[in-house]
Coordinates of C-alpha atoms and ligand atoms in Angstrom, one line a residue:
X1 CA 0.0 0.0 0.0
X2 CA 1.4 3.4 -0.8
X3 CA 0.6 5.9 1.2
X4 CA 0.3 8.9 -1.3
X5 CA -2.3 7.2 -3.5
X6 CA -4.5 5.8 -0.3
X7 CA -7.8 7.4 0.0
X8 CA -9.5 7.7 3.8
X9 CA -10.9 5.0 3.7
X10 CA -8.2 2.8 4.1
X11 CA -6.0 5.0 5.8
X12 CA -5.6 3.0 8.9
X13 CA -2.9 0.8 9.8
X14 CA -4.3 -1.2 11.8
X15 CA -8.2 -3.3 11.8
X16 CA -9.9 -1.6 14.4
X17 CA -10.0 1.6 13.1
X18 CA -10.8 -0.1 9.8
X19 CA -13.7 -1.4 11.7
X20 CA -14.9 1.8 13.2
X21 CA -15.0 3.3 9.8
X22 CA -16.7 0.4 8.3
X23 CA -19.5 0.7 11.0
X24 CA -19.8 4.4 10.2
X25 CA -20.6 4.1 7.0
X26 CA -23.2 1.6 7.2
X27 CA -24.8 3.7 10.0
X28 CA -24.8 6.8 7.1
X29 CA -25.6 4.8 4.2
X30 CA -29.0 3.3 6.3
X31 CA -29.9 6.6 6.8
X32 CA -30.1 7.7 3.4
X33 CA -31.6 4.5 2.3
X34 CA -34.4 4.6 5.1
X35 CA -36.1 7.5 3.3
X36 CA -37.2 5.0 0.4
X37 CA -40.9 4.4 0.3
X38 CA -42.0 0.9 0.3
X39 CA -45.5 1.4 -1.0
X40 CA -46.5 0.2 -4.2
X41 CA -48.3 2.7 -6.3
X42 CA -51.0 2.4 -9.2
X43 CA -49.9 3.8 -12.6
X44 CA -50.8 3.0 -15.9
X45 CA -48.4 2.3 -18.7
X46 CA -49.3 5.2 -20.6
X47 CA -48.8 7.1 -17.8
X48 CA -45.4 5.4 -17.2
X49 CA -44.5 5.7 -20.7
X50 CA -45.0 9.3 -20.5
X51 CA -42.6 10.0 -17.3
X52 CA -39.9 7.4 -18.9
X53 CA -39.9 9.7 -22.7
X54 CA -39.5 12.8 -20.3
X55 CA -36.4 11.6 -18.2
X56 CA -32.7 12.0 -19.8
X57 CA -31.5 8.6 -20.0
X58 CA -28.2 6.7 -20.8
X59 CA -27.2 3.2 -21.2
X60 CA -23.5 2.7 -20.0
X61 CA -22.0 -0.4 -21.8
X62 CA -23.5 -2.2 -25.2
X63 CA -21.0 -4.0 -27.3
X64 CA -23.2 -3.2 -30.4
X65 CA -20.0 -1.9 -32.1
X66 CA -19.2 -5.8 -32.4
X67 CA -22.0 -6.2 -35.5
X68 CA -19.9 -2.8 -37.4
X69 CA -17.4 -5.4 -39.3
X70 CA -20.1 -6.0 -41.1
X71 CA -19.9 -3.4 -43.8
X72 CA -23.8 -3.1 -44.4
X73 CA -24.4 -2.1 -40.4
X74 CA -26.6 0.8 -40.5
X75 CA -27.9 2.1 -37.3
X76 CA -30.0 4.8 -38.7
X77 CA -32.6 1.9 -40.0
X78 CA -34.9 -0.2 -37.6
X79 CA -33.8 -3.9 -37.9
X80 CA -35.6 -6.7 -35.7
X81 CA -33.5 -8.0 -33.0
X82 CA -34.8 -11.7 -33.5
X83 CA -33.4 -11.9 -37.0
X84 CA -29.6 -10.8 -36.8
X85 CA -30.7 -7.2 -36.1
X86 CA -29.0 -6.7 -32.4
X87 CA -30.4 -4.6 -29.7
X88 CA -30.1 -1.8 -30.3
X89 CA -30.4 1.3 -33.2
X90 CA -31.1 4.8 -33.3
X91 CA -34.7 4.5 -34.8
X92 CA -35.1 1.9 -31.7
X93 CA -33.5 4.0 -28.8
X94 CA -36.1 6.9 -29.6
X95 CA -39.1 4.2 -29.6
X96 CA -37.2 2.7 -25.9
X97 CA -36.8 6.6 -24.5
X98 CA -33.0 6.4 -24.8
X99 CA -30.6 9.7 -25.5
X100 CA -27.7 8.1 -24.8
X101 CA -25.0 5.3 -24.8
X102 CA -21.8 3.8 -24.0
X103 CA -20.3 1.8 -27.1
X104 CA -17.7 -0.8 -26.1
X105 CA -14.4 -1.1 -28.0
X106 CA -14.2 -5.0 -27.1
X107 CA -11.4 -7.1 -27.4
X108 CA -11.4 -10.4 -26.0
X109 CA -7.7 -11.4 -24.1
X110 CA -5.6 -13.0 -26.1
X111 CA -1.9 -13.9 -24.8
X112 CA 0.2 -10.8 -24.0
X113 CA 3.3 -10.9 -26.2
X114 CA 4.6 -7.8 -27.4
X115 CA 3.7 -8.8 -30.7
X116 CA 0.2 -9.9 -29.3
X117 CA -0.2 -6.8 -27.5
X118 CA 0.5 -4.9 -30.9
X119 CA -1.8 -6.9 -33.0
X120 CA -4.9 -6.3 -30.7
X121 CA -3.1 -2.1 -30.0
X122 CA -4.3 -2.5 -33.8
X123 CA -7.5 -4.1 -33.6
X124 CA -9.0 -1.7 -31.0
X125 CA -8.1 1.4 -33.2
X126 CA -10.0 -0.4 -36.2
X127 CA -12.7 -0.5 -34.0
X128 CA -12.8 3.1 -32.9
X129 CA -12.6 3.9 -36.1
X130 CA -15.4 1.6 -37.3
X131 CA -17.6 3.4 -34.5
X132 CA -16.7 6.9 -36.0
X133 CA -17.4 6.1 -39.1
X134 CA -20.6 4.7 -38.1
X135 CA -21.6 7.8 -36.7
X136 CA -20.6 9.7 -39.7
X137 CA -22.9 8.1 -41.6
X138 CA -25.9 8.8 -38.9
X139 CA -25.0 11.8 -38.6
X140 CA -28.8 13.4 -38.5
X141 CA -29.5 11.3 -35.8
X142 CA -26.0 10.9 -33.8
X143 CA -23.2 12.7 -32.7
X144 CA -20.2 11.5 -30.9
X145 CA -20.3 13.0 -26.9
X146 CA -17.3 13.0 -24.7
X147 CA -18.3 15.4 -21.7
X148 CA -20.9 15.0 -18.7
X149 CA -22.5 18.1 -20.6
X150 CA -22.7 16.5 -23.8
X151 CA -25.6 14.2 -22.9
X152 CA -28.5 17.0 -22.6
X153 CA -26.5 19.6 -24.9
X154 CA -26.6 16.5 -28.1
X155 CA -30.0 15.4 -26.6
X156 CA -31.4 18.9 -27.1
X157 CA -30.4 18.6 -30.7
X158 CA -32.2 15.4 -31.4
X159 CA -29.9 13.3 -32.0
X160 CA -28.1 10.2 -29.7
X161 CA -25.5 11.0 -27.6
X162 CA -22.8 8.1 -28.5
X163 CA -19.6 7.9 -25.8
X164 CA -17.0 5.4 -26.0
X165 CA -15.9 3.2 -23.4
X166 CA -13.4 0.5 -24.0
X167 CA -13.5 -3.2 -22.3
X168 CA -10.9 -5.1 -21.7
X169 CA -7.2 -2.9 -20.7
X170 CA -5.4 -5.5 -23.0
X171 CA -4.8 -2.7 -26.4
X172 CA -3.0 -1.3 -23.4
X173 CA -0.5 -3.9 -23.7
X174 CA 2.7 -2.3 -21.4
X175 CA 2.6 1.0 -22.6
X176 CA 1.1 3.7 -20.5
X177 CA 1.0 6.3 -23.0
X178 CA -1.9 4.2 -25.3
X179 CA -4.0 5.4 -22.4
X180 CA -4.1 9.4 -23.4
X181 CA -4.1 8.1 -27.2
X182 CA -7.3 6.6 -26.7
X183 CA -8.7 9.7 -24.6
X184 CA -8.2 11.6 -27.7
X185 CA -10.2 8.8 -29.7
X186 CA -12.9 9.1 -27.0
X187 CA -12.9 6.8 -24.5
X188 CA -14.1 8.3 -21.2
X189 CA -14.2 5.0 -19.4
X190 CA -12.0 1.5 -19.3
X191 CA -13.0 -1.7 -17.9
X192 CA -9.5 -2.8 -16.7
X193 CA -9.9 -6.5 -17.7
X194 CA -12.4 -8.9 -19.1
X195 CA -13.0 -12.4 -18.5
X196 CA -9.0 -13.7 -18.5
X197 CA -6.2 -11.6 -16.0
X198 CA -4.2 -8.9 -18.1
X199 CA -1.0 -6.9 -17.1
X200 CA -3.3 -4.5 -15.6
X201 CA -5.3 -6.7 -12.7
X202 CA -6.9 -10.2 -12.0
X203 CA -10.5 -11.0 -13.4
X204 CA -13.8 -12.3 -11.1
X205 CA -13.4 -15.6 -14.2
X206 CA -10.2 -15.9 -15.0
X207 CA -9.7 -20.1 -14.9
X208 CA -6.4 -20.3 -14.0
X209 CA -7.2 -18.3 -10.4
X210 CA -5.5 -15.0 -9.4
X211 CA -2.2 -13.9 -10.8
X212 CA -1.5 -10.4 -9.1
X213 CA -3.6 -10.4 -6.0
X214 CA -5.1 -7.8 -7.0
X215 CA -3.8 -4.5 -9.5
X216 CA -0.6 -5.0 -10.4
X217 CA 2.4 -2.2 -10.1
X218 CA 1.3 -0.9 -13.8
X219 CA -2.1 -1.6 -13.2
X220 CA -1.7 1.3 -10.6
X221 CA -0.3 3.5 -13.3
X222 CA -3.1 3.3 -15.3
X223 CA -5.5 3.9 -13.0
X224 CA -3.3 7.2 -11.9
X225 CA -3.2 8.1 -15.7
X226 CA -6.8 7.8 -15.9
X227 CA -7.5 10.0 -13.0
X228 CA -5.4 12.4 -14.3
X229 CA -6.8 12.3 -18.4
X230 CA -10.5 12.2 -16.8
X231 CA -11.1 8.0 -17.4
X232 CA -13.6 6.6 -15.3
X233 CA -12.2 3.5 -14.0
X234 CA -14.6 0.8 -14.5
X235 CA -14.5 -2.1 -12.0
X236 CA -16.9 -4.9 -14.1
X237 CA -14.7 -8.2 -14.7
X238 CA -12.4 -7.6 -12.3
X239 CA -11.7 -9.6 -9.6
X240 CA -12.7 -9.1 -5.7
X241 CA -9.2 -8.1 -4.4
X242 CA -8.9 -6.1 -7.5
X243 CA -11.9 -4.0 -7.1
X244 CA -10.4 -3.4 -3.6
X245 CA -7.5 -1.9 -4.9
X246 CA -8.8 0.1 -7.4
X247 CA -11.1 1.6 -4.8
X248 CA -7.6 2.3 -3.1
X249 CA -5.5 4.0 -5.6
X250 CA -8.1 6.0 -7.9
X251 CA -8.6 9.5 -6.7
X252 CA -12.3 10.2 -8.3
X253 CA -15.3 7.8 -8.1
X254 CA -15.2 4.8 -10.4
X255 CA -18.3 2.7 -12.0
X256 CA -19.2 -0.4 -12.6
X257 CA -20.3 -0.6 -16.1
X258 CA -22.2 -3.4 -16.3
X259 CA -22.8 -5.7 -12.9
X260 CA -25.4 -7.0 -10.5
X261 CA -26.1 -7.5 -6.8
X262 CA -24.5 -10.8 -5.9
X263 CA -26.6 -11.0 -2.9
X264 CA -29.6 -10.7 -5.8
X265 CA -27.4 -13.2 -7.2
X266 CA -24.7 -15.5 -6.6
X267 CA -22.3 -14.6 -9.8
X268 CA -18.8 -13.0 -9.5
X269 CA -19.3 -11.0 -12.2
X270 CA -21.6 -9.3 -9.6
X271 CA -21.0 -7.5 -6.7
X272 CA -21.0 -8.5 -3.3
X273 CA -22.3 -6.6 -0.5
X274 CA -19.2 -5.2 0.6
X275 CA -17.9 -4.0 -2.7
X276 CA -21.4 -2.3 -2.9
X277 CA -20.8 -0.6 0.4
X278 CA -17.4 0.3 -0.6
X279 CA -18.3 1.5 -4.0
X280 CA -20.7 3.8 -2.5
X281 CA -18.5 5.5 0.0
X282 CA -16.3 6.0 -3.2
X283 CA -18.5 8.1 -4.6
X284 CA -19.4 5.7 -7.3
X285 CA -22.1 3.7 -9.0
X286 CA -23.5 0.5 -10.3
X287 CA -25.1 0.0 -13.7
X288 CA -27.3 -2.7 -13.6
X289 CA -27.1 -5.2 -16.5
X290 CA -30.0 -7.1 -18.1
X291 CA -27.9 -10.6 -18.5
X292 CA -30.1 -12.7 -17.7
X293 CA -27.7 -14.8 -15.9
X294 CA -26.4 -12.1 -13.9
X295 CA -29.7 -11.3 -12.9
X296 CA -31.3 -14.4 -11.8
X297 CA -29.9 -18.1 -11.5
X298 CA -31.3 -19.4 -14.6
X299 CA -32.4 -23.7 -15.2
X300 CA -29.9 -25.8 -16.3
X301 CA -29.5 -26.5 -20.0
X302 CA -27.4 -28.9 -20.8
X303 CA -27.6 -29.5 -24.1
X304 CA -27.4 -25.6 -25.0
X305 CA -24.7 -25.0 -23.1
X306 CA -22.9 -28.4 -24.6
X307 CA -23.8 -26.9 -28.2
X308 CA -22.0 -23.6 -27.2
X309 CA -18.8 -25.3 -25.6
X310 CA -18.1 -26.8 -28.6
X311 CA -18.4 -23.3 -30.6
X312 CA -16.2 -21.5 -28.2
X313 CA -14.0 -23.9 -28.4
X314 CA -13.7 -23.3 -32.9
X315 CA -13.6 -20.2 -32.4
X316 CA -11.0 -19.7 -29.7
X317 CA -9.3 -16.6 -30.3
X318 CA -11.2 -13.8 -31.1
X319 CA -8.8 -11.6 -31.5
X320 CA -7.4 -13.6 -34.5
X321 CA -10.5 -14.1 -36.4
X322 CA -10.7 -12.2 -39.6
X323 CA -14.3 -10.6 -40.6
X324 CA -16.1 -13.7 -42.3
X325 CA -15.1 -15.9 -39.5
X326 CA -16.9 -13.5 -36.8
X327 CA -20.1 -13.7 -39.0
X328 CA -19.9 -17.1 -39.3
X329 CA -19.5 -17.4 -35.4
X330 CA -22.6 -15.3 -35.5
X331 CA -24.6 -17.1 -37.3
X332 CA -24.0 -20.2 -35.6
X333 CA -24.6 -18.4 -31.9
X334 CA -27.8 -17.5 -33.8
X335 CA -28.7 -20.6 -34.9
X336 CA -28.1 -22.4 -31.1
X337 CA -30.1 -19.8 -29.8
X338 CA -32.8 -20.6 -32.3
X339 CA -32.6 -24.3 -31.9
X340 CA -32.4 -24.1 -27.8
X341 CA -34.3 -20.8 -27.1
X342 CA -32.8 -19.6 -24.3
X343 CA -34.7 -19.1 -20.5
X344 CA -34.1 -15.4 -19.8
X345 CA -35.2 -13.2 -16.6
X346 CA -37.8 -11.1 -16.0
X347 CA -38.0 -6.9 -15.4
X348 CA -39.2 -7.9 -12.2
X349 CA -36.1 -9.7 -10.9
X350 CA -34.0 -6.9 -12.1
X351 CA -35.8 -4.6 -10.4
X352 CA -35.0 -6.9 -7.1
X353 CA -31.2 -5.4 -8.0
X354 CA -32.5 -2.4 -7.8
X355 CA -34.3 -2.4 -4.5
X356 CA -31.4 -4.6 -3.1
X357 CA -28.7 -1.7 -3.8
X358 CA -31.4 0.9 -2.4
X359 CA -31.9 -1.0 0.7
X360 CA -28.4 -1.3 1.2
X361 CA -26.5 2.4 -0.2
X362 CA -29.6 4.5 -0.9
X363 CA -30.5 5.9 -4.3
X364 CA -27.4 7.6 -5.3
X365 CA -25.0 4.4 -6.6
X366 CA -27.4 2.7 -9.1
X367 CA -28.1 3.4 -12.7
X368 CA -28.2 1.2 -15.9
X369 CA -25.9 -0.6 -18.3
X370 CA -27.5 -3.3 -20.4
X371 CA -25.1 -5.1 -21.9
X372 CA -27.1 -5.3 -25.2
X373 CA -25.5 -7.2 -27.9
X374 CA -23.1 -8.5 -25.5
X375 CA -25.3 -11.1 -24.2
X376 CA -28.4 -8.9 -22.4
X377 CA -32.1 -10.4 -22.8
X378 CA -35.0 -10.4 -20.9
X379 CA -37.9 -11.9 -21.2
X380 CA -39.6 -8.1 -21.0
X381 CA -36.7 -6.3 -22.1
X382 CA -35.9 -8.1 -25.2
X383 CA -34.2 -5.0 -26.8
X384 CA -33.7 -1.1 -26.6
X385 CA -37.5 -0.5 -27.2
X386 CA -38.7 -1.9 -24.6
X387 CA -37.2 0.1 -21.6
X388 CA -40.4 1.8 -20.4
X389 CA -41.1 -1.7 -18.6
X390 CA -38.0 -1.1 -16.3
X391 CA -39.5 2.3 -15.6
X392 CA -43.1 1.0 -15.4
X393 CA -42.0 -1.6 -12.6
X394 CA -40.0 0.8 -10.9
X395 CA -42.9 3.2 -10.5
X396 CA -44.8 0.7 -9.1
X397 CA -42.1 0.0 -6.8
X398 CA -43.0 3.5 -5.2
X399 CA -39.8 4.8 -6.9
X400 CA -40.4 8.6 -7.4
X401 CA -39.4 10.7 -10.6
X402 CA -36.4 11.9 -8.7
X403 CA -35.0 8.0 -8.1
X404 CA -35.5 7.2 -11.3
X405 CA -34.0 10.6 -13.1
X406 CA -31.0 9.5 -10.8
X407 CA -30.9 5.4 -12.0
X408 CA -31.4 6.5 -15.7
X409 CA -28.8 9.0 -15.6
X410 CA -27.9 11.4 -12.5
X411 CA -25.8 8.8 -11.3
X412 CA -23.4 8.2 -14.0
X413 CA -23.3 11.9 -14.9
X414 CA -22.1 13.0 -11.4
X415 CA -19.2 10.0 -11.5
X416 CA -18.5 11.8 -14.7
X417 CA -18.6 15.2 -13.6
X418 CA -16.5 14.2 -10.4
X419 CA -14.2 12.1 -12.7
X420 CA -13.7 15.5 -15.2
X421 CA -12.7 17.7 -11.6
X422 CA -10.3 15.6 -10.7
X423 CA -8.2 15.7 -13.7
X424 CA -9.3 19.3 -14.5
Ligands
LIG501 ZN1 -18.7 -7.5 -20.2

């Protein structure tokens, strides 16, 4: 521990006084959450309709840049989410009540060679590109937003607010300086690691078990960097110790992109109790996903999951297939899902996230971050357009306007905000 970078919540040296601070916060954070009314309310769907179309809203992680290899992508048309169309397009996030969103730049880990670590450098750029040029060509109905501001300012033009986020530290490789190179692309938020360790930190899935304990001695570096360029520092993927750390070093509030209650449920892509506490004496927030299997434990399915085993296995390396092989893997992901239709969750037991982070840290750490073409489904929430049934239940919940303007978007903005003053 370093004693420069360590924020007051760990300050102690010794457990007691860890303790006393522990206590305290839990004694605050009940008293904010005890103001939340239990009562459920009667509303009609119009009438929740209406209040979801009039709140700013943002959805902070979609990996929907993962269909733009294929040339003919076209966000500006409706396509149907059930036939190859994703979740998500700009004729489909005015019809769901949704100004804005966080694109992923996705790469899966790979091994981390220099020459690895140059090739995927490479394949994130392509990406960012791919997402500008997307927007160029939706440019009546999109514009690229890299500011807190920028959400209500491009909102107030009519078009989609689009931000970048990037998930998975890997195009990182060893070299501190990518970090600020891909600020200037726009990325205002990095997801340290996804599902294997990296050079940066340890994931919540890696197979193979922790390899750092935690950050590691560059992993600190780039979360110092992205304090001072104005990165939020996203926690989702990354293992328990990891998150602790992270909590430790970063001087602004940090996010979690796209991650449940694992109270709710028992997943470590979710997070526990105590990260939840910790998170919110950060400063920062949790962005509820609608995975379906972060959200409830969903029946076995043997044969489904056999079927996908076997194409994760051909398809090993993502980072190494060229653009026909990633529509072929597609289509075959398609085609299982078509043959063995898969269970998914309902609004309801998302909203029993919701409540559970509530209960526990009030109103002010929870907002939204589907996941949409990254794996999110529900049952109700099949795609972007139909949103209004997360406000719908909410309002039901006794949730107030005010809760919900903060879910859909207060949160994140004031991480943002927060994250912008620190490096300012
Ligand atoms: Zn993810």
């Amino acid at each position: 521990m370093e004693k420069d970078t360590v924020n007051d919540f760990y300050i102690p040296d010794n457990m007691s006084q860890k303790i006393v601070l522990q206590v305290t916060i839990l004694f605050v954070l009940f008293t904010i959450s005890a103001c939340k009314s239990n009562s459920r309310k009667e509303i009609s769907r119009d009438e929740a309709a209406g209040i979801h179309q009039s709140l700013l809203t943002i959805d902070s992680h979609t990996d929907t840049p993962l269909r733009f290899s294929r040339r003919s992508t076209d966000l500006s048309k409706r396509s149907d989410p059930r036939r190859r169309g994703g979740k998500l397009d700009f004729p489909r996030m005015q019809e769901g009540g949704l100004d804005g969103v966080f694109f992923a730049v996705f790469v899966g880990q790979g091994p981390r060679t220099p020459e690895e670590n140059e090739k995927v450098k490479k394949e994130a750029l392509m990406l960012f590109d791919s997402i500008h040029a997307v927007l160029d060509r939706s440019a009546d109905l999109a514009a690229i937003a890299l500011s807190a501001d920028d959400l209500e300012a491009i909102s107030q033009q009519g078009k989609k607010a689009v931000y970048i986020g990037i998930e998975n530290g890997y195009p990182v490789g060893k070299d501190l300086s990518m970090v600020s190179r891909f600020y200037d692309l726009g990325a205002r938020y990095i997801t340290l690691c996804h599902t294997r360790n990296n050079d940066i930190c340890d994931s919540s899935t890696d197979r193979d078990g922790p390899e750092h304990g935690g950050i590691s001695d560059f992993g600190r570096e780039v979360v110092r960097e992205m304090n001072r360029l104005g990165i939020m520092i996203d926690v989702s993927h990354m293992s328990d110790e990891a998150f602790d750390d992270v909590v430790e070093v970063s001087k602004a509030p940090v996010i979690a992109s796209h991650s449940n209650a694992r109270a709710v449920c028992d997943n470590p892509r979710n997070l526990s109790d105590e990260m939840l506490l910790k998170l919110a004496y950060n400063g920062g927030v949790i962005q509820l996903c609608l995975v379906s299997d972060y959200v409830a434990e969903m029946p076995a399915y043997p044969e489904r999951d056999s079927a996908r085993k076997v194409l994760w296995a051909k398809y090993d390396n993502w980072s190494e297939l060229d653009d026909s092989a990633k529509l072929a893997l597609e289509q075959e992901y398609y085609d299982i899902n078509s043959k063995y239709p898969p269970d998914l969750a309902t609004v309801s037991q998302f909203c029993d996230h919701f409540d559970h982070v509530v209960d526990l840290v009030g109103i002010n750490h929870v907002g939204f971050g589907s996941d949409y073409d990254g794996g999110a489904a529900l049952e109700d929430c099949f795609d972007v357009t139909e949103l209004p049934n997360i406000t719908y239940e909410l309002l039901i919940r006794g949730y107030s306007r005010s809760d919900l303007q903060k879910f859909w978007s207060g949160n994140l903005l004031r991480v943002m905000r927060e994250v912008e003053k620190v490096a300012g």
